[in-house]
Tab-separated table of N, CA, C and O in Angstrom:
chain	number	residue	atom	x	y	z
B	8	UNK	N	13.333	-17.615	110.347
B	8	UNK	CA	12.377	-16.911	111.191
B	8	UNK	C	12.992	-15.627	111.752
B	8	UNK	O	12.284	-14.620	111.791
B	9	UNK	N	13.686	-15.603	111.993
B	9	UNK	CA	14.783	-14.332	112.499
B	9	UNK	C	14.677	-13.163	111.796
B	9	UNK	O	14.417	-12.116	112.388
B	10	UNK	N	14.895	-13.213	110.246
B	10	UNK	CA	15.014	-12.367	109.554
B	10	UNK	C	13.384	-11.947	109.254
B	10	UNK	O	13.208	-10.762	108.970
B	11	UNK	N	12.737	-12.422	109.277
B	11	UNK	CA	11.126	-12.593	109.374
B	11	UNK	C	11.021	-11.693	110.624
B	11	UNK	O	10.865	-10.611	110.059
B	12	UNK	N	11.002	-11.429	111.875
B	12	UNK	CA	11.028	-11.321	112.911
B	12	UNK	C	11.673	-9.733	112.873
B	12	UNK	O	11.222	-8.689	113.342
B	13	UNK	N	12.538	-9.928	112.344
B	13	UNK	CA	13.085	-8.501	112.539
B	13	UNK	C	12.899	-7.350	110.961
B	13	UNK	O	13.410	-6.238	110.827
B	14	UNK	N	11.965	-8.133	109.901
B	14	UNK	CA	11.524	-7.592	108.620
B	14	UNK	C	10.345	-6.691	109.611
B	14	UNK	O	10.272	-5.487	109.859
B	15	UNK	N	9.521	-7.816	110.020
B	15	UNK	CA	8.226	-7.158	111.340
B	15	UNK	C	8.563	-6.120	112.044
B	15	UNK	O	7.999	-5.028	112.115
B	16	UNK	N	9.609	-6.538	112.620
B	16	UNK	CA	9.965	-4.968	113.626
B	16	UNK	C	10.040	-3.930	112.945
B	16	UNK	O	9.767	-2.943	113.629
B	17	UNK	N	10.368	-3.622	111.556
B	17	UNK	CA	10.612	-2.686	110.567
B	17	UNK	C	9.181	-1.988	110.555
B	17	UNK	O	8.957	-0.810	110.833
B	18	UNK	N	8.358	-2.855	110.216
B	18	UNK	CA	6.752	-2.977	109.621
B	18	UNK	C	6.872	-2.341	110.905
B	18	UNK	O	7.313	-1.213	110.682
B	19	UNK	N	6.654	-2.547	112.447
B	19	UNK	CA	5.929	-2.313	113.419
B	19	UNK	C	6.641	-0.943	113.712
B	19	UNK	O	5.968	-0.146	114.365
B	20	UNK	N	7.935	-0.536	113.320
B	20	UNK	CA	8.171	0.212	113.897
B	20	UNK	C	7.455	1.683	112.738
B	20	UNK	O	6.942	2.723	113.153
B	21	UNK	N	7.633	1.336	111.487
B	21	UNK	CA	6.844	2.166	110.728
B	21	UNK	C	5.624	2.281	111.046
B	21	UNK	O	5.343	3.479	111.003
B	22	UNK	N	4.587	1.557	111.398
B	22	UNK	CA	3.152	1.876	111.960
B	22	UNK	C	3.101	2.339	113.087
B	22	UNK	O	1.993	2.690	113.492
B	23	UNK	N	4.481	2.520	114.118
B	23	UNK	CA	4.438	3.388	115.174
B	23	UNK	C	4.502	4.596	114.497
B	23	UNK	O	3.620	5.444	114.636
B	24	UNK	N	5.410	4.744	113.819
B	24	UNK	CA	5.534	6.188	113.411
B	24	UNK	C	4.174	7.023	112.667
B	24	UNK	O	3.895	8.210	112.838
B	25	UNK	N	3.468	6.077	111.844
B	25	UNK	CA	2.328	6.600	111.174
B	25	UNK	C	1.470	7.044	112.260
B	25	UNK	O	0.700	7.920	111.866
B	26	UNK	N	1.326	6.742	113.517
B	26	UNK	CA	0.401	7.501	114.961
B	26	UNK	C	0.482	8.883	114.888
B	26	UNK	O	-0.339	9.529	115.540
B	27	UNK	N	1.490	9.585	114.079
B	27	UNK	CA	1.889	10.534	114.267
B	27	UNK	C	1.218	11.742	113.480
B	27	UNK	O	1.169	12.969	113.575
B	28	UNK	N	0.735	10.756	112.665
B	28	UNK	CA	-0.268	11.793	111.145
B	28	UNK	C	-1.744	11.863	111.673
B	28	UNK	O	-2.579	12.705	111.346
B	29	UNK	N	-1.956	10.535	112.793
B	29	UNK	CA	-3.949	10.611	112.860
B	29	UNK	C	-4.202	12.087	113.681
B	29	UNK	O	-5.169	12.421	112.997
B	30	UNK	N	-4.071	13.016	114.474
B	30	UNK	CA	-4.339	13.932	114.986
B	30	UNK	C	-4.624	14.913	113.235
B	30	UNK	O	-5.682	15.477	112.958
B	31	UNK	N	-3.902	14.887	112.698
B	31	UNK	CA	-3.950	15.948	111.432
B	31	UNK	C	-4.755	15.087	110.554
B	31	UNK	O	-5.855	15.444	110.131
B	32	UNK	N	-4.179	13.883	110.260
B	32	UNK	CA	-4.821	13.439	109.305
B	32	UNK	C	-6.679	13.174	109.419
B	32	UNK	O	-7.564	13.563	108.658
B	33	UNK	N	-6.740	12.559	110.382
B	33	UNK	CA	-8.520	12.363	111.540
B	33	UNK	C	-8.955	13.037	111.454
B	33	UNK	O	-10.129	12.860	111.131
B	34	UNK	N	-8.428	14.621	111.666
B	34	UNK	CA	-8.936	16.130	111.896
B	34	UNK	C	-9.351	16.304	113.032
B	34	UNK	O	-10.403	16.928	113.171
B	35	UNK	N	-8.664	15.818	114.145
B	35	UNK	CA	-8.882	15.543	115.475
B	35	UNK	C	-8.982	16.782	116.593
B	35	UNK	O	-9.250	16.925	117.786
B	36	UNK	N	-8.624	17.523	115.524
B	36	UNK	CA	-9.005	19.479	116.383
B	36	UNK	C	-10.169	19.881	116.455
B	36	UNK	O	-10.766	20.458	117.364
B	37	UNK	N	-10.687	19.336	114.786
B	37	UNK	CA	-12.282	19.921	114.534
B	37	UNK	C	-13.116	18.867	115.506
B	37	UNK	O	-13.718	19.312	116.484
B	38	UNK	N	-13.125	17.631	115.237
B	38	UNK	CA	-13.602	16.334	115.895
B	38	UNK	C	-13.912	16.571	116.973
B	38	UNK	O	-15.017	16.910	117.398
B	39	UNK	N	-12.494	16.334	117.769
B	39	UNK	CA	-13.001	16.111	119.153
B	39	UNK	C	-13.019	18.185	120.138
B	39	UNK	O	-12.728	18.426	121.309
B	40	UNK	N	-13.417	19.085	119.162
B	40	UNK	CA	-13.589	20.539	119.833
B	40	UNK	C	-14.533	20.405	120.320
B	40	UNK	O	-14.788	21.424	120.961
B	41	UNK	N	-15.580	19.393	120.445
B	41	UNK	CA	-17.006	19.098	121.283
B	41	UNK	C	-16.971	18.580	122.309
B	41	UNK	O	-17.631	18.949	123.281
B	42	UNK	N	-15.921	17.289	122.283
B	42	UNK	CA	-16.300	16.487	123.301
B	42	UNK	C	-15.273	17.230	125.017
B	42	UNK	O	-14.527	18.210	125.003
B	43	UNK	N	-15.470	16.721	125.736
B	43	UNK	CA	-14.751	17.034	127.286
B	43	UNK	C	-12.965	17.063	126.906
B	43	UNK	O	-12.404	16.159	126.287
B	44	UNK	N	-12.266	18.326	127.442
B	44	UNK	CA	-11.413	17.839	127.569
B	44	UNK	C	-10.777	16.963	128.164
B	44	UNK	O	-9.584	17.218	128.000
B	45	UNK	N	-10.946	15.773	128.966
B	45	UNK	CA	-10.526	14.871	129.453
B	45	UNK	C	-10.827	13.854	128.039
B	45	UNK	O	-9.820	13.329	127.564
B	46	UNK	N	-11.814	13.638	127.535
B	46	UNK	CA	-11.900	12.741	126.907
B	46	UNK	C	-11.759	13.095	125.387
B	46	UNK	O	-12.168	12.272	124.568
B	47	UNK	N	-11.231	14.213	124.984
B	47	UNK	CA	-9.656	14.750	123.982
B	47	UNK	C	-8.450	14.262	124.297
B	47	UNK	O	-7.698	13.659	123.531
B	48	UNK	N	-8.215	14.590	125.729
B	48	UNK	CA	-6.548	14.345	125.620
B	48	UNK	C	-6.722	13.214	126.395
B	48	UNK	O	-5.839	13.039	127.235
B	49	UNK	N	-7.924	12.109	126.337
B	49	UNK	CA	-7.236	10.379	126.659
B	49	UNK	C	-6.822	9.834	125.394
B	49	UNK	O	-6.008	8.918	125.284
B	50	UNK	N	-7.588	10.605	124.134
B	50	UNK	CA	-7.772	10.334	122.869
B	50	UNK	C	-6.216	10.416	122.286
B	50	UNK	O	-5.753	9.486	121.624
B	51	UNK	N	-5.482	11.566	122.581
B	51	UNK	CA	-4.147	11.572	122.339
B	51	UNK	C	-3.610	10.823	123.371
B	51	UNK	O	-2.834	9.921	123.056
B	52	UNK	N	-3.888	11.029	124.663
B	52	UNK	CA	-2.568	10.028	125.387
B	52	UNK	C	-2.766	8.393	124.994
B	52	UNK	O	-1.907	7.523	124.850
B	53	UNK	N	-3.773	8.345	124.915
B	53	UNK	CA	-3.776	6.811	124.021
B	53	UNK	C	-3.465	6.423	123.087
B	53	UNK	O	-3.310	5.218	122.894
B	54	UNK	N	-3.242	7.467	122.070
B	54	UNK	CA	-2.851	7.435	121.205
B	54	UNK	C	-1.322	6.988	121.376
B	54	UNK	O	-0.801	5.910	121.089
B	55	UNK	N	-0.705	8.262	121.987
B	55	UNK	CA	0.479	8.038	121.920
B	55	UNK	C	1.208	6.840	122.903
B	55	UNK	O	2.425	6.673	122.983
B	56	UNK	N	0.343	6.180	123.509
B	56	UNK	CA	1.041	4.785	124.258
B	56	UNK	C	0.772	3.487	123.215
B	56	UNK	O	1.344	2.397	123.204
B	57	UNK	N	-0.270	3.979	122.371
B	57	UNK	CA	-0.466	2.556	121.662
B	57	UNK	C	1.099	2.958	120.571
B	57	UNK	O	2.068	2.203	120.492
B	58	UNK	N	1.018	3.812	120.108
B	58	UNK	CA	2.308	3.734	119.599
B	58	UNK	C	3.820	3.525	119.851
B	58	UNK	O	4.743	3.170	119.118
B	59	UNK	N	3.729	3.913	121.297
B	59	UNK	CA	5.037	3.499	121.997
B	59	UNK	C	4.848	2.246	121.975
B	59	UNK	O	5.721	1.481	121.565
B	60	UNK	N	3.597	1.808	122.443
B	60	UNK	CA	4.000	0.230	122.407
B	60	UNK	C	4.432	-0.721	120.796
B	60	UNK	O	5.088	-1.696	120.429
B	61	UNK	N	3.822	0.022	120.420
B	61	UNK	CA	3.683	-0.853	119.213
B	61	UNK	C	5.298	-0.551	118.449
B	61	UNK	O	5.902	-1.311	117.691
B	62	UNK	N	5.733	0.848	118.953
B	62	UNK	CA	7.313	0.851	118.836
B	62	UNK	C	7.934	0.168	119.274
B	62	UNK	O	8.914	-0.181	118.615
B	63	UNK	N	7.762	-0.320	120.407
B	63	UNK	CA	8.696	-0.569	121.347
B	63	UNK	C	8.770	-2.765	120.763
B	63	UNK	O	9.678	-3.585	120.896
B	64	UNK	N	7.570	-2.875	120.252
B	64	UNK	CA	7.394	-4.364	119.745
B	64	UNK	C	8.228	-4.466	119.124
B	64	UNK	O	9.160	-5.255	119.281
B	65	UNK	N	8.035	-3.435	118.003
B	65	UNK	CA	9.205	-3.535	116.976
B	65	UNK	C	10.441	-3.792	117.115
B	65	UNK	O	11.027	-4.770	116.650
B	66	UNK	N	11.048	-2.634	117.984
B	66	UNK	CA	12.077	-2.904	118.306
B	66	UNK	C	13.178	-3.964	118.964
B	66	UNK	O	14.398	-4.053	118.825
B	67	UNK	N	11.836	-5.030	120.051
B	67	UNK	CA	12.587	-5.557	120.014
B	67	UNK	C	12.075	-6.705	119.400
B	67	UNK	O	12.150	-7.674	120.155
B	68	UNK	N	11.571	-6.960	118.286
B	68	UNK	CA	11.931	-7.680	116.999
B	68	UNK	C	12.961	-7.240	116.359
B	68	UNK	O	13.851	-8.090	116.326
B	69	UNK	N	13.163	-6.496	115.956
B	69	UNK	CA	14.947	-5.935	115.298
B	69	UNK	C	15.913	-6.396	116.157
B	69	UNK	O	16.854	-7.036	115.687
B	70	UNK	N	15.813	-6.092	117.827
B	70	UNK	CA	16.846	-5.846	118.414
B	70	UNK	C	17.487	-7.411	119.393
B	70	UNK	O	18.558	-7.796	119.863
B	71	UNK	N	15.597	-8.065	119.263
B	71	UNK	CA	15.882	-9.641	119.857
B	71	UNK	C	15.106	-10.856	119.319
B	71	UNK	O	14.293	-11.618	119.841
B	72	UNK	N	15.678	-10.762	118.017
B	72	UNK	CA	14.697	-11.767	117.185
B	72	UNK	C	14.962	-13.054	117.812
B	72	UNK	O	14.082	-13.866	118.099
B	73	UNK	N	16.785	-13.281	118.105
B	73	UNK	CA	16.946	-14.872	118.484
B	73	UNK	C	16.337	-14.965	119.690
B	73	UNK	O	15.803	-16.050	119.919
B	74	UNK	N	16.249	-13.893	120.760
B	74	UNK	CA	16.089	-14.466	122.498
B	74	UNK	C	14.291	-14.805	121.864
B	74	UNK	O	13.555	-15.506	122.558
B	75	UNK	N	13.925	-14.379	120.897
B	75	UNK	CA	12.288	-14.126	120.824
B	75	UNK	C	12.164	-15.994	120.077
B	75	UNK	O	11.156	-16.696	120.158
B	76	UNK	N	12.986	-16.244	119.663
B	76	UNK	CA	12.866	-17.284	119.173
B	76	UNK	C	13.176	-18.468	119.870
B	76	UNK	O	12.449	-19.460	119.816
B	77	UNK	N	14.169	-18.418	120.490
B	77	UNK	CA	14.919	-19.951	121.035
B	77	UNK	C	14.631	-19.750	122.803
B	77	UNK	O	14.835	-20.746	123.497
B	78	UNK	N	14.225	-18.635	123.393
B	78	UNK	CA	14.139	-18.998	124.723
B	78	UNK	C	12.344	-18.919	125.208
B	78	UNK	O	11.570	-18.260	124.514
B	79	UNK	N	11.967	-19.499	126.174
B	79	UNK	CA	10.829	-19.672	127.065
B	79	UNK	C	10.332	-18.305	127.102
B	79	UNK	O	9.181	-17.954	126.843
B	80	UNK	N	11.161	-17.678	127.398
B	80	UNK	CA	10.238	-16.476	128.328
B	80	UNK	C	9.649	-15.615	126.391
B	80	UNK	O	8.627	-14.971	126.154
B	81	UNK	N	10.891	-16.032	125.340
B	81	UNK	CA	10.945	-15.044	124.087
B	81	UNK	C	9.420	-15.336	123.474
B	81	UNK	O	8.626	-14.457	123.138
B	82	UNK	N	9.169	-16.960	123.398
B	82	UNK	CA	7.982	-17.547	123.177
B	82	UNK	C	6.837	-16.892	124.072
B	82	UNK	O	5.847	-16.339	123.593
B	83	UNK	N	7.120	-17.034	125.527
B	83	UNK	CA	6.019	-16.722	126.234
B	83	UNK	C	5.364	-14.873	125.526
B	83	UNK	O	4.208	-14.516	125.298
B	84	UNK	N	6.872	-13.983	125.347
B	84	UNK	CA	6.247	-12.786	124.894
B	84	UNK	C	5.965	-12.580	123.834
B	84	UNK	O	5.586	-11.441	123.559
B	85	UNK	N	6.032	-13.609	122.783
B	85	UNK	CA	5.565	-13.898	121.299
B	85	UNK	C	4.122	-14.016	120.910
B	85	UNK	O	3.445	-13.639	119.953
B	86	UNK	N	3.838	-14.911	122.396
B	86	UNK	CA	2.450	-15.607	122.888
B	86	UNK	C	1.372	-14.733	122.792
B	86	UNK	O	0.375	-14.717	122.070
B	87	UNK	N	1.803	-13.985	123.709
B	87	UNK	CA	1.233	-12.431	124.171
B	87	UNK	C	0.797	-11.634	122.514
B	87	UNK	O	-0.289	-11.491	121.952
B	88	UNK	N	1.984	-11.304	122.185
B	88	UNK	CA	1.931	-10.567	121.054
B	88	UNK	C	0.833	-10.962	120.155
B	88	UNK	O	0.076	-10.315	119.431
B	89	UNK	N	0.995	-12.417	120.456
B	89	UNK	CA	0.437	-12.804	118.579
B	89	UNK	C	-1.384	-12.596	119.439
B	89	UNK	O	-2.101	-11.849	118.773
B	90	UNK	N	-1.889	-13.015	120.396
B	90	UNK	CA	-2.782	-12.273	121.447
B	90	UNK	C	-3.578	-11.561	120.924
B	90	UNK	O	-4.729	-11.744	120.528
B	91	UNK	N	-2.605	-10.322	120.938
B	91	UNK	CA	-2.621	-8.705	120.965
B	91	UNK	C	-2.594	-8.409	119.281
B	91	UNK	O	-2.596	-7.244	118.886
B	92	UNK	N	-2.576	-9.211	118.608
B	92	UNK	CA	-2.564	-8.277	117.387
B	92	UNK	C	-4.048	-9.757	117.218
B	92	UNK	O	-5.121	-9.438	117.730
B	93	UNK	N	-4.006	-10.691	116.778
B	93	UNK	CA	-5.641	-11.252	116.855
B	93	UNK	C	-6.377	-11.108	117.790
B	93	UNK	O	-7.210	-12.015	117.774
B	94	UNK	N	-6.581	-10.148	118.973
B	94	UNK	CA	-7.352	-9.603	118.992
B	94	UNK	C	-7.561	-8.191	118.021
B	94	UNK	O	-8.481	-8.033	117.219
B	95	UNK	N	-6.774	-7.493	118.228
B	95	UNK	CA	-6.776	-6.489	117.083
B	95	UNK	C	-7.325	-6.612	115.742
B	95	UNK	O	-7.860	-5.736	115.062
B	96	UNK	N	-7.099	-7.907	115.452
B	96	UNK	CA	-7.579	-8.532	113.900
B	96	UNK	C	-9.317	-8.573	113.866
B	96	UNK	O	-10.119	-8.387	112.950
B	97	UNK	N	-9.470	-8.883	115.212
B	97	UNK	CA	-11.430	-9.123	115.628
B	97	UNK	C	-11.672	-7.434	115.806
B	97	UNK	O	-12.775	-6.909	115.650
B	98	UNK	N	-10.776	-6.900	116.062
B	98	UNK	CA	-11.828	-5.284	116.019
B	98	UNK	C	-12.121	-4.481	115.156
B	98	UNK	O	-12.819	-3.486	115.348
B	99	UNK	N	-11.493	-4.905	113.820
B	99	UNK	CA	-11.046	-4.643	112.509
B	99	UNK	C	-12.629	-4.871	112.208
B	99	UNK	O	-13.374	-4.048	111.676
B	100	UNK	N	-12.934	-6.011	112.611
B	100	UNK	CA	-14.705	-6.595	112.081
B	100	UNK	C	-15.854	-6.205	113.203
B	100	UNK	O	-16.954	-5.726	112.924
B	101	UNK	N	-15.408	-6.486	114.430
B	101	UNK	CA	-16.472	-6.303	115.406
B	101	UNK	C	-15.995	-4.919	116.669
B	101	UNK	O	-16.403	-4.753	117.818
B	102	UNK	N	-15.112	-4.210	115.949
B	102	UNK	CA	-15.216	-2.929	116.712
B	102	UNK	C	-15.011	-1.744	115.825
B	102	UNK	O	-14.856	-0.629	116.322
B	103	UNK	N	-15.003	-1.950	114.440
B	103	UNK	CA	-15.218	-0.627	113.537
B	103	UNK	C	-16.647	-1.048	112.761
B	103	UNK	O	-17.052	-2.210	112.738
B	104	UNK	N	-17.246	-0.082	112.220
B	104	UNK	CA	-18.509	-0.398	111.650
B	104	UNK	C	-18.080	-0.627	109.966
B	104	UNK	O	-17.275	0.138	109.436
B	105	UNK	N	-18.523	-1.420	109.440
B	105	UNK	CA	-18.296	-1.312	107.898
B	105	UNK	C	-18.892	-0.550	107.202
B	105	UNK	O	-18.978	-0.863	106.014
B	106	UNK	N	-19.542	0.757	107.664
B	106	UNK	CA	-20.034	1.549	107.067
B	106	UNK	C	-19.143	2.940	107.200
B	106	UNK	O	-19.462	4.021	106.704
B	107	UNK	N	-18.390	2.770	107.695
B	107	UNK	CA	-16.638	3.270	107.859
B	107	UNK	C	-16.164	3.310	106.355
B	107	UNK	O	-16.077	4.390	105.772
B	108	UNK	N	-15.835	2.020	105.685
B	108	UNK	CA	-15.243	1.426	104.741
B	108	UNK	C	-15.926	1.420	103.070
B	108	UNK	O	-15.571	1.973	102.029
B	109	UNK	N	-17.257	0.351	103.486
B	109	UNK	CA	-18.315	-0.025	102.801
B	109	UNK	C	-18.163	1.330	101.585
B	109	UNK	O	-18.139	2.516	101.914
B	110	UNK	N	-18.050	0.698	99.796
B	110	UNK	CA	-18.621	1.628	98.631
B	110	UNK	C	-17.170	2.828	98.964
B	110	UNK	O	-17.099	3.672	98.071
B	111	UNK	N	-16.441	2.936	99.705
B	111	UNK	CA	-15.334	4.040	100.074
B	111	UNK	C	-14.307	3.127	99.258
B	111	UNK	O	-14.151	2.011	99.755
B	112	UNK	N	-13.455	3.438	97.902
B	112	UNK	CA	-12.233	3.011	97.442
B	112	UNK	C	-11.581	3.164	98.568
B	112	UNK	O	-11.488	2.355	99.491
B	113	UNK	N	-11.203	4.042	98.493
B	113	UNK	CA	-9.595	4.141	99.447
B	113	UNK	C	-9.557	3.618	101.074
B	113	UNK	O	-8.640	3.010	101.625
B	114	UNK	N	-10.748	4.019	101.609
B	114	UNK	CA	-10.727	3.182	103.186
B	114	UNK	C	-11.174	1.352	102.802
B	114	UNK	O	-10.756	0.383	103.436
B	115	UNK	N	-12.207	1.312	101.485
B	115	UNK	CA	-11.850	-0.310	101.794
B	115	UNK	C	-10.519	-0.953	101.148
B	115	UNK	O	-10.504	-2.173	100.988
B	116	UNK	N	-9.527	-0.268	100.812
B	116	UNK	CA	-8.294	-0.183	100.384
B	116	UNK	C	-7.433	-0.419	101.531
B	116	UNK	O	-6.486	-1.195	101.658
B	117	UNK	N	-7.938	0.383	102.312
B	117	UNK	CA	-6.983	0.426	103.831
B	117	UNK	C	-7.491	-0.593	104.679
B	117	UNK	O	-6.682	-1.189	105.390
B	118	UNK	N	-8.829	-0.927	104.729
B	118	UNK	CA	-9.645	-1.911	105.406
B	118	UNK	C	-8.824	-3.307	105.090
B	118	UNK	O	-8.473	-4.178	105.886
B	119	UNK	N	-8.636	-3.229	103.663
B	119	UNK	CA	-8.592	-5.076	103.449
B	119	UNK	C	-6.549	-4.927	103.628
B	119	UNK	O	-6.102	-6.014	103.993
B	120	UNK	N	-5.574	-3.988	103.461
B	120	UNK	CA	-4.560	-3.621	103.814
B	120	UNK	C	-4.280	-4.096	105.314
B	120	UNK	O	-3.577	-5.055	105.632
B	121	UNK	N	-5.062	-3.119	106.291
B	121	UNK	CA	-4.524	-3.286	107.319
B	121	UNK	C	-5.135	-5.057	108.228
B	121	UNK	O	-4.633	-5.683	109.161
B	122	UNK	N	-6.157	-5.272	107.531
B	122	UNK	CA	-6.626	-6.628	107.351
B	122	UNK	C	-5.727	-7.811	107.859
B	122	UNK	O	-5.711	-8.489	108.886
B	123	UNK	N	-4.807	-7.761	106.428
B	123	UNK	CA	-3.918	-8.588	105.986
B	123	UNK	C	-2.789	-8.445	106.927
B	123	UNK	O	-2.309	-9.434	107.480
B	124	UNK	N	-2.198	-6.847	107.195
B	124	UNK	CA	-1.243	-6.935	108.591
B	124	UNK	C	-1.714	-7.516	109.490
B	124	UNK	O	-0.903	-8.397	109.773
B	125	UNK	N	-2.831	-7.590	110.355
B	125	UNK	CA	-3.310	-8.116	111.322
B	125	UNK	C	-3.118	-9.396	111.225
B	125	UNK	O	-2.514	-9.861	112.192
B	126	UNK	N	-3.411	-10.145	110.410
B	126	UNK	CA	-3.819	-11.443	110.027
B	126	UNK	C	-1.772	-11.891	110.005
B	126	UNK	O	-1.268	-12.711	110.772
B	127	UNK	N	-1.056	-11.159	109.028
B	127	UNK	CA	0.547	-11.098	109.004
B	127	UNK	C	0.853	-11.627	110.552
B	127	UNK	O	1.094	-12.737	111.027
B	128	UNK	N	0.732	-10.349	111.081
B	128	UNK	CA	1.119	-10.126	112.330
B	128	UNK	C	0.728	-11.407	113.728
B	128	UNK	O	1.365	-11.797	114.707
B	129	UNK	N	-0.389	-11.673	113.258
B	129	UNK	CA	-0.970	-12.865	114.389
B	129	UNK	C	-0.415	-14.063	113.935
B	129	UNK	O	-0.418	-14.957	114.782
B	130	UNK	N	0.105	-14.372	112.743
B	130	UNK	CA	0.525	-15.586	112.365
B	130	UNK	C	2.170	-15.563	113.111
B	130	UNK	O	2.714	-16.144	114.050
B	131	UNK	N	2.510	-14.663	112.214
B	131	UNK	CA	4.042	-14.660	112.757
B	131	UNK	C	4.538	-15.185	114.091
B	131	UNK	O	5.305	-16.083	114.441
B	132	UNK	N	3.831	-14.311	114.668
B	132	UNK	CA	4.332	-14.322	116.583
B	132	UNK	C	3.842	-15.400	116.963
B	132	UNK	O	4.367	-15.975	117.916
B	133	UNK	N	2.187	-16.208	116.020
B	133	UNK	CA	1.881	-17.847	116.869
B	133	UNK	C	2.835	-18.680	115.865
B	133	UNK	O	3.011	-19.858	116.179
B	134	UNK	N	3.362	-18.293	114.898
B	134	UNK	CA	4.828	-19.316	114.525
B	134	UNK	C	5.852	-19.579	114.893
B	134	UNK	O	6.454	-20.616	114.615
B	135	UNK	N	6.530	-18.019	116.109
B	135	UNK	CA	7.426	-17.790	117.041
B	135	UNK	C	6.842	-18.735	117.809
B	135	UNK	O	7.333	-19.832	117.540
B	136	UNK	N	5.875	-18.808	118.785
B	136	UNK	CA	5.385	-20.209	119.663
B	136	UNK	C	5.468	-21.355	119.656
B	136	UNK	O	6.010	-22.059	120.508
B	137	UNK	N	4.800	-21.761	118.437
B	137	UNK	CA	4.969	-23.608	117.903
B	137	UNK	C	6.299	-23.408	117.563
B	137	UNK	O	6.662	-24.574	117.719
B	138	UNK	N	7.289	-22.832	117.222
B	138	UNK	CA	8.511	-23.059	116.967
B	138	UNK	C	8.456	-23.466	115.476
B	138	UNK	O	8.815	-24.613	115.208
B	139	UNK	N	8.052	-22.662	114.485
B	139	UNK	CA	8.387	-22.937	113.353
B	139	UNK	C	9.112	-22.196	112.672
B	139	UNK	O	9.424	-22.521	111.526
């Protein structure tokens, strides 16, 4: 489980880094040039905390796979995690529209992709819990 644990942190810490392309990649200049600037730059500052966090997961999967494994509190923040990414897994279905995806190769490419991380990701951290 350890090495599992800290393969994830790799994964998590690379999908922090990919936060870094949606402003260019989104086209988030043209996009959001309509809406309020307040509700542009929550769009980036949110951005950039979901990625710190989701860095910061990573890391310490790399950096504390055993305390994440063998102690109370490592479980209790495993708990959390695995949480936080099945919920994430439910917004995938009931907070993006499938008409996002739907007849699109490449986004239902990414759809059933990032899918499967979610689904990865929620297992892992409730396997860190039951102790398997």
């Amino acid at each position: 489980m350890k090495t599992t644990l800290e393969i994830t942190g790799y994964i998590l810490v690379g999908l922090a880094l990919l936060h870094a392309i949606f402003p260019r990649y989104f086209n988030w200049k043209k996009d959001l040039a309509t809406v309020s600037m307040l509700t542009r730059q929550i769009m980036y500052v949110h951005t950039f905390f979901i990625a710190l966090m989701v860095l910061l997961m990573g890391l310490l999967c790399i950096t504390s796979a055993d305390e994440l494994i063998v102690t109370g509190l490592g479980r209790k923040l495993a708990g959390g995690l695995a949480v936080f990414w099945c919920c994430r897994l439910l917004m995938q279905f009931f907070g993006y529209s499938s008409i996002l995806w739907k007849g699109k190769t490449f986004e239902t490419l990414m759809h059933i992709i990032f899918t499967l991380l979610w689904i990865y990701l929620t297992v892992i951290f409730g396997m860190v819990v039951v102790g398997t």
